[in-house]
Structures are given as structure tokens and as C-alpha cells.
PDB file of C-alpha atoms in Angstrom:
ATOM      1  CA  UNK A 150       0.000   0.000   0.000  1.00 58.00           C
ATOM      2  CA  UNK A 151       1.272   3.453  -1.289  1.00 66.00           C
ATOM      3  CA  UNK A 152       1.839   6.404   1.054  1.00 76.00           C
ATOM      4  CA  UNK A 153      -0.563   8.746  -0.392  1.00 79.00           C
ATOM      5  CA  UNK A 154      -3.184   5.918  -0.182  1.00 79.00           C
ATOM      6  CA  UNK A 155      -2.134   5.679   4.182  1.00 84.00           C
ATOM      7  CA  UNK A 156      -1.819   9.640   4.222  1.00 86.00           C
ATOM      8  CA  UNK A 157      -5.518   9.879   2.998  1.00 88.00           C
ATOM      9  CA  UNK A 158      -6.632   7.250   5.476  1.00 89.00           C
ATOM     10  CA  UNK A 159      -4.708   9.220   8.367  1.00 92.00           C
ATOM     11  CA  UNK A 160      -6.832  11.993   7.447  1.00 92.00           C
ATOM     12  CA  UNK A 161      -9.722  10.995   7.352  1.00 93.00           C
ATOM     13  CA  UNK A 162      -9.182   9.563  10.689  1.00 94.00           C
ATOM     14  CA  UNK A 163      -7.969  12.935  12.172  1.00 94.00           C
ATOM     15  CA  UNK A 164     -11.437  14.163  11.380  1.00 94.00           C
ATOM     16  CA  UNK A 165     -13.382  11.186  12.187  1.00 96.00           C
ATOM     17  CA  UNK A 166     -11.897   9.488  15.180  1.00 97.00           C
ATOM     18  CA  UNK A 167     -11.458   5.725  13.218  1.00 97.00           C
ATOM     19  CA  UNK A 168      -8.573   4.481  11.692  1.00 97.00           C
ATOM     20  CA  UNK A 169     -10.015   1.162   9.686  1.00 95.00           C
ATOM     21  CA  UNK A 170      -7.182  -0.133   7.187  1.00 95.00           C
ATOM     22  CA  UNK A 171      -8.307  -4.323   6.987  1.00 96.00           C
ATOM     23  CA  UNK A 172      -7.207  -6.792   5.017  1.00 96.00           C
ATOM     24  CA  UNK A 173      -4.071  -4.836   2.808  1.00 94.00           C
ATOM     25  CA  UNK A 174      -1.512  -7.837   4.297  1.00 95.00           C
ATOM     26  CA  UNK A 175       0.307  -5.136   7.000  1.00 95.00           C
ATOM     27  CA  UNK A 176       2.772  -6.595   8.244  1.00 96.00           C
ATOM     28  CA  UNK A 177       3.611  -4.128  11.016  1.00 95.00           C
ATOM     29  CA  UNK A 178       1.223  -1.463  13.286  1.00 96.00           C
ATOM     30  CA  UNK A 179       1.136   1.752  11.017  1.00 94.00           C
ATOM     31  CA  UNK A 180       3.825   4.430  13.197  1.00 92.00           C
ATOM     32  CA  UNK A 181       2.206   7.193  11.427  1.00 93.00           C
ATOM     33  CA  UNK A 182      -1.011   6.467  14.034  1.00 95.00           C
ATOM     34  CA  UNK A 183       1.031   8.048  16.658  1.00 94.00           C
ATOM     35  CA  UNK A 184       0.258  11.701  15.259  1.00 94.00           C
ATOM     36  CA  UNK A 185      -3.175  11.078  16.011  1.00 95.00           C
ATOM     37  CA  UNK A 186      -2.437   9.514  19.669  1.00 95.00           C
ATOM     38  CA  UNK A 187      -5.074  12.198  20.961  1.00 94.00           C
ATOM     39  CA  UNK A 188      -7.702  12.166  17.538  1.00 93.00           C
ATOM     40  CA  UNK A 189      -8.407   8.455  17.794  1.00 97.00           C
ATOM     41  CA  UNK A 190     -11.127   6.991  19.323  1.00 98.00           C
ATOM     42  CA  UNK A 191     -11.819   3.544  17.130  1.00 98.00           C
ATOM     43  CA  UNK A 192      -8.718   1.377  15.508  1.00 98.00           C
ATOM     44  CA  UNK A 193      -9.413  -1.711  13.329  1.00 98.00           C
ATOM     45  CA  UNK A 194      -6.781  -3.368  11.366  1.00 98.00           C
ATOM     46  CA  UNK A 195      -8.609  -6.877  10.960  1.00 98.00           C
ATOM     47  CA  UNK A 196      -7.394  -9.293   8.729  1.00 98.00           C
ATOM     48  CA  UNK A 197      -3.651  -8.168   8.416  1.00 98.00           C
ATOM     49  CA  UNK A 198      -0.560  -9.688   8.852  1.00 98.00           C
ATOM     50  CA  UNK A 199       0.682  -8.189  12.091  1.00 98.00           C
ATOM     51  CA  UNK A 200       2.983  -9.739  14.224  1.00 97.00           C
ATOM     52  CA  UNK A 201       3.960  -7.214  16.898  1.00 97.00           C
ATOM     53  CA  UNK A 202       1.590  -4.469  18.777  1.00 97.00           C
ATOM     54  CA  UNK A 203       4.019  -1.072  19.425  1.00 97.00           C
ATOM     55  CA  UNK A 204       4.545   0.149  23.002  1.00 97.00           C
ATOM     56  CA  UNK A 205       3.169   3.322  21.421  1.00 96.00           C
ATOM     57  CA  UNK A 206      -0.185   1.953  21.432  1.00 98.00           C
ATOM     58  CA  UNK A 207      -0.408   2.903  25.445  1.00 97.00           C
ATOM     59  CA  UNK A 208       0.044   6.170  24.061  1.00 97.00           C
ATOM     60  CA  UNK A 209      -3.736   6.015  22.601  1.00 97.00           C
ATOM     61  CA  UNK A 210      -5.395   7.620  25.820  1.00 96.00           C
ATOM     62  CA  UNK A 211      -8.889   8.123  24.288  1.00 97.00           C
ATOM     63  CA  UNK A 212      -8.947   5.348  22.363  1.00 98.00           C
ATOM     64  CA  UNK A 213     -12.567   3.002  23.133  1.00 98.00           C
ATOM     65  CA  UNK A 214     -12.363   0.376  20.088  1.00 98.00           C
ATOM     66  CA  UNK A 215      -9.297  -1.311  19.596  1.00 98.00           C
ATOM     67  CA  UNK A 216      -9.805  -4.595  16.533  1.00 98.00           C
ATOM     68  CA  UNK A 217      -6.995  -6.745  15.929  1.00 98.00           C
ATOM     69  CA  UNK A 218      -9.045  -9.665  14.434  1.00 98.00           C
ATOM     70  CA  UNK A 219      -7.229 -12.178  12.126  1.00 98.00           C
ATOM     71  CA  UNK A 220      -3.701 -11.033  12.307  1.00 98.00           C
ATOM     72  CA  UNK A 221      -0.391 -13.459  13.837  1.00 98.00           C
ATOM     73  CA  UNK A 222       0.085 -11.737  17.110  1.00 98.00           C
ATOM     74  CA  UNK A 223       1.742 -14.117  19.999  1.00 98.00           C
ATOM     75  CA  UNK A 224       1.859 -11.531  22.747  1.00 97.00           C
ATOM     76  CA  UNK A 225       0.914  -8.043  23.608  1.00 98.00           C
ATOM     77  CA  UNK A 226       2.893  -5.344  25.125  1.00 98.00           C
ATOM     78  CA  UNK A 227       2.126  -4.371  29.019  1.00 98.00           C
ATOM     79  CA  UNK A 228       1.251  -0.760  27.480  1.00 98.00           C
ATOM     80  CA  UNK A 229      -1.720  -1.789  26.250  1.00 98.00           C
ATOM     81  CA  UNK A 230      -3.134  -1.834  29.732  1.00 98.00           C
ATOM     82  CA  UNK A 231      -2.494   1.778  29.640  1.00 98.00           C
ATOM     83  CA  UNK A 232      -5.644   2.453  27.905  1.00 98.00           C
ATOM     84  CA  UNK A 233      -8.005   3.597  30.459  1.00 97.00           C
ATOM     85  CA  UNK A 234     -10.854   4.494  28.301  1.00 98.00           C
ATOM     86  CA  UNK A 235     -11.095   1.156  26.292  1.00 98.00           C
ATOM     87  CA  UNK A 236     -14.361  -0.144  26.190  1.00 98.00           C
ATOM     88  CA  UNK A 237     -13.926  -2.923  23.123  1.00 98.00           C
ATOM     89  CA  UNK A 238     -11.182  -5.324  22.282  1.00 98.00           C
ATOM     90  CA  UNK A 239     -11.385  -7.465  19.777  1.00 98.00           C
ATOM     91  CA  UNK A 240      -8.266  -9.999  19.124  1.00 98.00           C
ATOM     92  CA  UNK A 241     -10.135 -13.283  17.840  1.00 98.00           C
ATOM     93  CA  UNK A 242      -7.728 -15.348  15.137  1.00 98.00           C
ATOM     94  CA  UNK A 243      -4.659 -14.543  16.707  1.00 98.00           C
ATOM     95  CA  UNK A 244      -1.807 -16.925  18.659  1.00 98.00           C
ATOM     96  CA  UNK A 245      -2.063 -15.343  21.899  1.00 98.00           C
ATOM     97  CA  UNK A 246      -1.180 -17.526  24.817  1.00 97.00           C
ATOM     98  CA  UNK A 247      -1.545 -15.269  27.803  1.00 97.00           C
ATOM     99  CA  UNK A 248      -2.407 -11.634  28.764  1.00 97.00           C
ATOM    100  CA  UNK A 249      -0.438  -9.264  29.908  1.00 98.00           C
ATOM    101  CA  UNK A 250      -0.167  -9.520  33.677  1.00 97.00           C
ATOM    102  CA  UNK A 251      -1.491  -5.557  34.169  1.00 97.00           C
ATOM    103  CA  UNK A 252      -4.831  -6.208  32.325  1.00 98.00           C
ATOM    104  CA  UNK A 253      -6.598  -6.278  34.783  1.00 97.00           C
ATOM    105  CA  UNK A 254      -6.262  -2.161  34.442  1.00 97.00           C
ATOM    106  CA  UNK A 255      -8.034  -1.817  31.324  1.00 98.00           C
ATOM    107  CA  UNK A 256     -10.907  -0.619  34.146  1.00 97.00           C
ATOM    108  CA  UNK A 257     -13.813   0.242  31.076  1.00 98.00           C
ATOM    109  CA  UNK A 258     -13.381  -2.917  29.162  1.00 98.00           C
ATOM    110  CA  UNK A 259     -17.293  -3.941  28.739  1.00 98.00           C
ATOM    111  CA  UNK A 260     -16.136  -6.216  25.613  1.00 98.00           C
ATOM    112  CA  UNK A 261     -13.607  -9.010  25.391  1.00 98.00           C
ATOM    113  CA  UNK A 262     -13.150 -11.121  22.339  1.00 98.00           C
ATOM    114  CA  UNK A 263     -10.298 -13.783  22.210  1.00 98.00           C
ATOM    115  CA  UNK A 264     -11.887 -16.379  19.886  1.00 98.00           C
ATOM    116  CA  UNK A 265      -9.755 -18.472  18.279  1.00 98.00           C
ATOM    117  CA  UNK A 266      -6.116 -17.832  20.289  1.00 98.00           C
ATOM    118  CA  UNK A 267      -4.210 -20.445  22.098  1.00 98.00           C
ATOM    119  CA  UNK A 268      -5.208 -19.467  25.894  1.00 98.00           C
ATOM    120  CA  UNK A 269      -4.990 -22.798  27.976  1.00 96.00           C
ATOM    121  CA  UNK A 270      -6.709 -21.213  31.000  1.00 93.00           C
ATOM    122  CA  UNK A 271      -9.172 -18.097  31.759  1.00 96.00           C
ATOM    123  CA  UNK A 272      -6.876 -15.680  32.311  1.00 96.00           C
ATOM    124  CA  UNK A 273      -7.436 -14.492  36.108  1.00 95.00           C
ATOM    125  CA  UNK A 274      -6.475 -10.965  34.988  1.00 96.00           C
ATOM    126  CA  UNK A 275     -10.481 -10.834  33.616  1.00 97.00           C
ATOM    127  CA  UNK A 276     -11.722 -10.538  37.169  1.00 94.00           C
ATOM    128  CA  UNK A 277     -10.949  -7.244  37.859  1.00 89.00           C
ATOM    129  CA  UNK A 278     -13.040  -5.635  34.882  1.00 97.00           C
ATOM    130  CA  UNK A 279     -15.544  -4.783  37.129  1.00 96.00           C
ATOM    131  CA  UNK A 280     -17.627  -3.071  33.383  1.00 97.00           C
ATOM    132  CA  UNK A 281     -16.937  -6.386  31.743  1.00 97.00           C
ATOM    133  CA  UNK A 282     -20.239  -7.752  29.766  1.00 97.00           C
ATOM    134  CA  UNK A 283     -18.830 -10.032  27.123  1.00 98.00           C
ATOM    135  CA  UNK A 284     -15.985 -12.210  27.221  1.00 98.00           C
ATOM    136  CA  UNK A 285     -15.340 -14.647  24.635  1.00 98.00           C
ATOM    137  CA  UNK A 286     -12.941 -17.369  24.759  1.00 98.00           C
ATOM    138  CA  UNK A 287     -14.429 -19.789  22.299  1.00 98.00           C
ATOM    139  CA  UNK A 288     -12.036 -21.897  19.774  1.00 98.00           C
ATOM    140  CA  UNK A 289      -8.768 -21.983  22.621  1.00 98.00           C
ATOM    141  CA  UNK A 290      -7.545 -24.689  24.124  1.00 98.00           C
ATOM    142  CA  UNK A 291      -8.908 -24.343  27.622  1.00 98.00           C
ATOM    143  CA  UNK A 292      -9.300 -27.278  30.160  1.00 97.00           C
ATOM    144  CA  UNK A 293     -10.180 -26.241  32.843  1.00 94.00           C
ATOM    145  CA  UNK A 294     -12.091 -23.230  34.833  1.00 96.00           C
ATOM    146  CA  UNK A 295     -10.343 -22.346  37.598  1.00 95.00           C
ATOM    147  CA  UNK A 296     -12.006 -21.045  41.180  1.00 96.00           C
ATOM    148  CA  UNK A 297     -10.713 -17.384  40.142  1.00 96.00           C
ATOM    149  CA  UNK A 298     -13.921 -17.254  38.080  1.00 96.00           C
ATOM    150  CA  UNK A 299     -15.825 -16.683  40.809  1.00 97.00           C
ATOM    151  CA  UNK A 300     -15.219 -13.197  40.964  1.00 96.00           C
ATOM    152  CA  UNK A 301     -16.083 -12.275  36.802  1.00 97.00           C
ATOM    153  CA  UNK A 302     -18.173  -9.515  36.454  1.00 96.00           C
ATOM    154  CA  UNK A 303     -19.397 -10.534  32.989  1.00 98.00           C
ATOM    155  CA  UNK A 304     -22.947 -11.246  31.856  1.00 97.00           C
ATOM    156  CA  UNK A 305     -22.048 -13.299  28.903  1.00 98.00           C
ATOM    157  CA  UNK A 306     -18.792 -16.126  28.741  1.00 98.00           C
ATOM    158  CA  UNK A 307     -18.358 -17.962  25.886  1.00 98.00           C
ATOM    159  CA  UNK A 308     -16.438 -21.118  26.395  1.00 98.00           C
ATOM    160  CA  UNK A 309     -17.494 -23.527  23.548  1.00 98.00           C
ATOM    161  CA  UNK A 310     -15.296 -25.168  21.526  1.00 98.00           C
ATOM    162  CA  UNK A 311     -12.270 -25.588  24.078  1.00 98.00           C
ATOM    163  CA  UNK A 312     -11.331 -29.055  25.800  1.00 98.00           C
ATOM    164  CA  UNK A 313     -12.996 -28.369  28.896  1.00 98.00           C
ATOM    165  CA  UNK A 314     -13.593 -31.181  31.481  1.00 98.00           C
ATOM    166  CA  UNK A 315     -13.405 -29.462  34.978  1.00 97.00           C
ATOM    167  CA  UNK A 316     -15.200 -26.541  35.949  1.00 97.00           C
ATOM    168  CA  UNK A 317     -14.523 -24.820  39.643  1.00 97.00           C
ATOM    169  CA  UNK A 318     -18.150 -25.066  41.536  1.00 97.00           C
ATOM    170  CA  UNK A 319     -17.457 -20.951  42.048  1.00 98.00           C
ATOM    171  CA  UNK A 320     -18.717 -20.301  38.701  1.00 97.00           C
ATOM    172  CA  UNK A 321     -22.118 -20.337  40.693  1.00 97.00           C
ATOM    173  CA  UNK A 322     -20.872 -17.240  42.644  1.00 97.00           C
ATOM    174  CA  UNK A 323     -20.541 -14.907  39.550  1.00 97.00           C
ATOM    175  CA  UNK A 324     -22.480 -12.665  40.716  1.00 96.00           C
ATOM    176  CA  UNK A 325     -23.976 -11.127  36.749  1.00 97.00           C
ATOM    177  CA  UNK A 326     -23.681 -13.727  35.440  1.00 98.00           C
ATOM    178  CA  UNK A 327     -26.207 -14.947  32.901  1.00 97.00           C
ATOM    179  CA  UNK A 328     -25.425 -16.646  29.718  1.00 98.00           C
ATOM    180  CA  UNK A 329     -22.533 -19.388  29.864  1.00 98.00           C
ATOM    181  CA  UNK A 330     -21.645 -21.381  26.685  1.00 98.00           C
ATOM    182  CA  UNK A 331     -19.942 -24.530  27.294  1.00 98.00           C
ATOM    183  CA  UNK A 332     -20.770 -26.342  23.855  1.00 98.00           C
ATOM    184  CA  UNK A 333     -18.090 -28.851  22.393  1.00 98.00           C
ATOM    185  CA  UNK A 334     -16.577 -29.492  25.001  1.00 98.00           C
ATOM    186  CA  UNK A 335     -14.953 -32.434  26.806  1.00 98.00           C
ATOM    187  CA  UNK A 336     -17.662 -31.947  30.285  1.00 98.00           C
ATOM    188  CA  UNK A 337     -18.985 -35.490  31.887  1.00 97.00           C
ATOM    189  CA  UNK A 338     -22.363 -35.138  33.081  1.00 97.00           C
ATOM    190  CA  UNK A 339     -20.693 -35.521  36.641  1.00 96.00           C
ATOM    191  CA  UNK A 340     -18.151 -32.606  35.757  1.00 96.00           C
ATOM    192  CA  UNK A 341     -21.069 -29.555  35.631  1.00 96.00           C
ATOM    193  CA  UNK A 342     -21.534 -28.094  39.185  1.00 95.00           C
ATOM    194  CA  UNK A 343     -25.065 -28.600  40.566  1.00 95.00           C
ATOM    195  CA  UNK A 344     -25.186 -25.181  41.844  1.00 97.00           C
ATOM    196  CA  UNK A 345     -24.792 -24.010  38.403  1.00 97.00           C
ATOM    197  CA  UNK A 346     -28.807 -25.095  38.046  1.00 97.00           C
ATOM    198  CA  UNK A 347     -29.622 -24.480  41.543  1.00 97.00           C
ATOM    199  CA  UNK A 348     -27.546 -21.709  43.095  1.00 96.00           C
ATOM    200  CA  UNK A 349     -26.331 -19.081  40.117  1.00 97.00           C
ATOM    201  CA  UNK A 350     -27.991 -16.182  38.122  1.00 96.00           C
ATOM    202  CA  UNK A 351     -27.143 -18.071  35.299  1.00 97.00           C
ATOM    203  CA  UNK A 352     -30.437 -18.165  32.638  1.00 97.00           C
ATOM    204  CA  UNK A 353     -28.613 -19.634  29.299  1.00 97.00           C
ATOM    205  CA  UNK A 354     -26.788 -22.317  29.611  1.00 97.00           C
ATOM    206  CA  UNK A 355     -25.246 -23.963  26.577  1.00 97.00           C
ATOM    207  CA  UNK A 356     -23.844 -27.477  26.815  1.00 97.00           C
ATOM    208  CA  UNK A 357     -24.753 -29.195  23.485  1.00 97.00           C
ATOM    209  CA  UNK A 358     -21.981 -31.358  21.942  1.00 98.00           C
ATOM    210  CA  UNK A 359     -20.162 -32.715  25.505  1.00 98.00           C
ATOM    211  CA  UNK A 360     -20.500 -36.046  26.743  1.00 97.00           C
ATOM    212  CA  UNK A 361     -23.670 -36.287  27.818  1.00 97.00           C
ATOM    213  CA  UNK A 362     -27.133 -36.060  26.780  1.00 96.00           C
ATOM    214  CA  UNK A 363     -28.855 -32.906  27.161  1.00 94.00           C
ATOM    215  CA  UNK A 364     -32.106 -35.150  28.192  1.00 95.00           C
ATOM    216  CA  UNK A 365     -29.770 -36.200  30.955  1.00 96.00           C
ATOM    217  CA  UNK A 366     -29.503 -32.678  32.608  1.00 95.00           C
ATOM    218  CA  UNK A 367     -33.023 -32.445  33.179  1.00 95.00           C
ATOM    219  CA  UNK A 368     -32.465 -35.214  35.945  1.00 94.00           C
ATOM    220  CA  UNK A 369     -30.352 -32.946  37.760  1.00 94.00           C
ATOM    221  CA  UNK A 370     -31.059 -31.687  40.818  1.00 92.00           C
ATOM    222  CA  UNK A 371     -31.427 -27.826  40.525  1.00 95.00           C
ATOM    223  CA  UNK A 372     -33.128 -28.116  36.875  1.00 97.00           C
ATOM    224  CA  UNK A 373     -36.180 -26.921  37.985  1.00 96.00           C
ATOM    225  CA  UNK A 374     -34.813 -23.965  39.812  1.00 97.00           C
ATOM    226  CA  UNK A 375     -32.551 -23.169  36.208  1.00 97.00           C
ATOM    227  CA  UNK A 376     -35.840 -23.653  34.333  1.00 96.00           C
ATOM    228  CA  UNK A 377     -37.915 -20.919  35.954  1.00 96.00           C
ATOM    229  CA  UNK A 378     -34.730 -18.431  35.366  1.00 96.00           C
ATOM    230  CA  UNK A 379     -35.134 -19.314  32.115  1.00 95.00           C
ATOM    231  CA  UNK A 380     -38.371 -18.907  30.712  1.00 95.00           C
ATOM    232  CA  UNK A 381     -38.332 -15.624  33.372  1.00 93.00           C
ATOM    233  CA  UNK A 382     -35.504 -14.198  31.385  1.00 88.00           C
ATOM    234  CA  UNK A 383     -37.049 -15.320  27.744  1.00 82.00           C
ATOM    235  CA  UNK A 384     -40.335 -13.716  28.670  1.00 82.00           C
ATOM    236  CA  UNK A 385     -38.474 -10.677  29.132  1.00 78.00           C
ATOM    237  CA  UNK A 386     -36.812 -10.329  25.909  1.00 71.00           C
ATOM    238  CA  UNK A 387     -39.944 -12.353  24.122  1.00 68.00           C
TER     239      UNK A 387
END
């Protein structure tokens, strides 16, 4: 890509706030961004080939949208968790195998996408995002929740598609939480935390494709108690 065609995006963005510049194979975070370190509010640069995220992107103070979607990232700097007015983060299709250990700071992250990384565990960084709505960690290669997820602020975790088969009974204790997804998984009927039906806010919960038959849930104890959260909750989005 020519530098008249990035100097037209970069202006654009100074009057607009978004910098969107998706699938033109970058191999490296555009360092021309950081002349608009206080114009940016929205960054995407899905589908890309970038390997490495800049220190200089803790210098984006009011950025809120930051998509990284689809690009060969391993790691990301500490800097990021600089960005105290980030609200959505988007990194699904990526190689990441761990957050940094300050993310926990990120203190207006409402969305989390990590679809499709290489995370082995839920990172316990996610339960200090006390805004946190969304997290998904879908396509990883979890296997296990740990009791650190009793403290999650989010409303919605998606967990399909990981190799779960041990979930800590503190899941129950989320205190918002209402939708977990725990399809394709690796979850014996005897693995799934009673309390879960009987004892959570929980109102969706999604555990097609393990190894059990969904029939066989509704012999739980605490299915009756899940039940009434549930048709409570679809009644009021019906």
C-alpha cells in the first residue's frame, strides 16, 4: 500500500476518530497512528498480517475500540493496559497464549473477544473488569475453569469449543452472570456443578456437543430452579 493511499486514510481519521485499514496484508502497526495519539477513538486493522503491537499503542489515551481480528500476534505489550478508556477489544484469530499480567487495568473494558487464540486457561487478569459484559474465549484450548472465576463480572462467557472437562463449583458465585456457553466441550455429566442449576444467576446455559445427553440434565437436581430463570428471562426479551 502506497503512502498517499495511508496519508488519505490518516486523514480521514484525524477528522473522524477511526482508523479502519483491513485486510491490505500489513505486516507491522502503522507508526504514522502516533500523530493522532489524541484524535483516535476507534482502531481496526482486521485481517492483516501483524505480528507485533508497538509500546506506542499505550500512548492512545482516548482510544474506546481497539480490533486486531485475524492477524499473527503471539503476545501483547504491558502498554496496552495503559488504555483507560477502552471499552472494546477485539483480538479473535490470533496466537495469543496469555495476557499481559497488568490487564486487569483496562478498568472500562465492557467487551472481550479472544476467539480463536491459544489461551490454555481463563486468564485471572479478567476478574478485575468490574464493566466487563462479554468475554469470549471460544475456539482456545482451555481445560479447565479455575475457582478465580468466581469473581467475573461478565454477563455473557463464551467457552465452547475448548477441551474443557473441569469446571470450579465458584462459577455459581458470579455474581452477573447470565449466559454461559460450554458447547463442544470435553464436560462429563458428573463434571457440571449442581449449583450451576440451583444456586447461580445463570439463565442460558449452553452445553450441546459434551458427553452427555442434554435429556440427561433435566435429571439434575437444581433443573427446575434453572428452568424458571429461564423462561423468566425469555419472557423478558420475548
Amino acid at each position: 500500500m502506497g503512502n498517499s493511499a495511508l496519508k488519505a486514510h490518516l486523514e480521514t481519521a484525524q477528522k473522524t476518530g477511526v482508523f479502519q485499514l483491513t485486510g491490505k496484508g500489513l505486516t507491522e502497526f502503522p507508526e504514522d497512528l502516533q500523530k493522532l495519539t489524541s484524535n483516535l477513538r476507534t482502531i481496526d486493522l482486521s485481517n492483516n498480517k501483524i505480528e507485533l503491537l508497538p509500546p506506542l499503542i499505550g500512548k492512545f489515551s482516548f482510544l474506546k475500540s481497539l480490533v486486531l481480528n485475524n492477524n499473527k500476534l503471539t503476545a501483547l505489550p504491558e502498554e496496552l493496559c495503559k488504555l483507560k478508556k477502552l471499552e472494546t477489544l477485539h483480538l479473535n484469530g490470533n496466537h495469543l497464549r496469555q495476557l499481559p499480567a497488568a490487564f486487569g487495568q483496562l478498568s472500562a473494558l465492557k467487551t472481550l473477544s479472544l476467539s480463536g487464540n491459544q489461551l490454555r486457561t481463563v486468564p485471572t487478569q479478567l476478574c478485575g473488569l468490574r464493566h466487563l459484559d462479554v468475554v469470549d474465549l471460544s475456539k482456545n484450548q482451555i481445560q479447565n475453569v479455575p475457582d478465580t472465576v468466581g469473581e467475573l463480572q461478565a454477563i455473557e462467557l463464551n467457552l465452547n469449543q475448548n477441551q474443557i472437562s473441569q469446571i470450579s463449583v465458584q462459577i455459581s458465585r458470579c455474581p452477573r452472570l447470565k449466559v454461559l456457553r460450554l458447547e463442544e466441550n470435553c464436560l462429563e455429566l458428573s463434571m457440571l456443578p449442581h449449583s450451576i442449576l440451583s444456586d447461580s444467576q445463570i439463565s442460558l446455559l449452553a452445553v450441546e456437543g459434551n458427553l452427555f445427553e442434554i435429556k440427561k440434565l433435566r435429571e439434575l437436581e437444581g433443573y427446575d430452579k434453572y428452568m424458571e430463570r429461564f423462561t423468566a428471562t425469555k419472557k423478558k426479551f420475548a
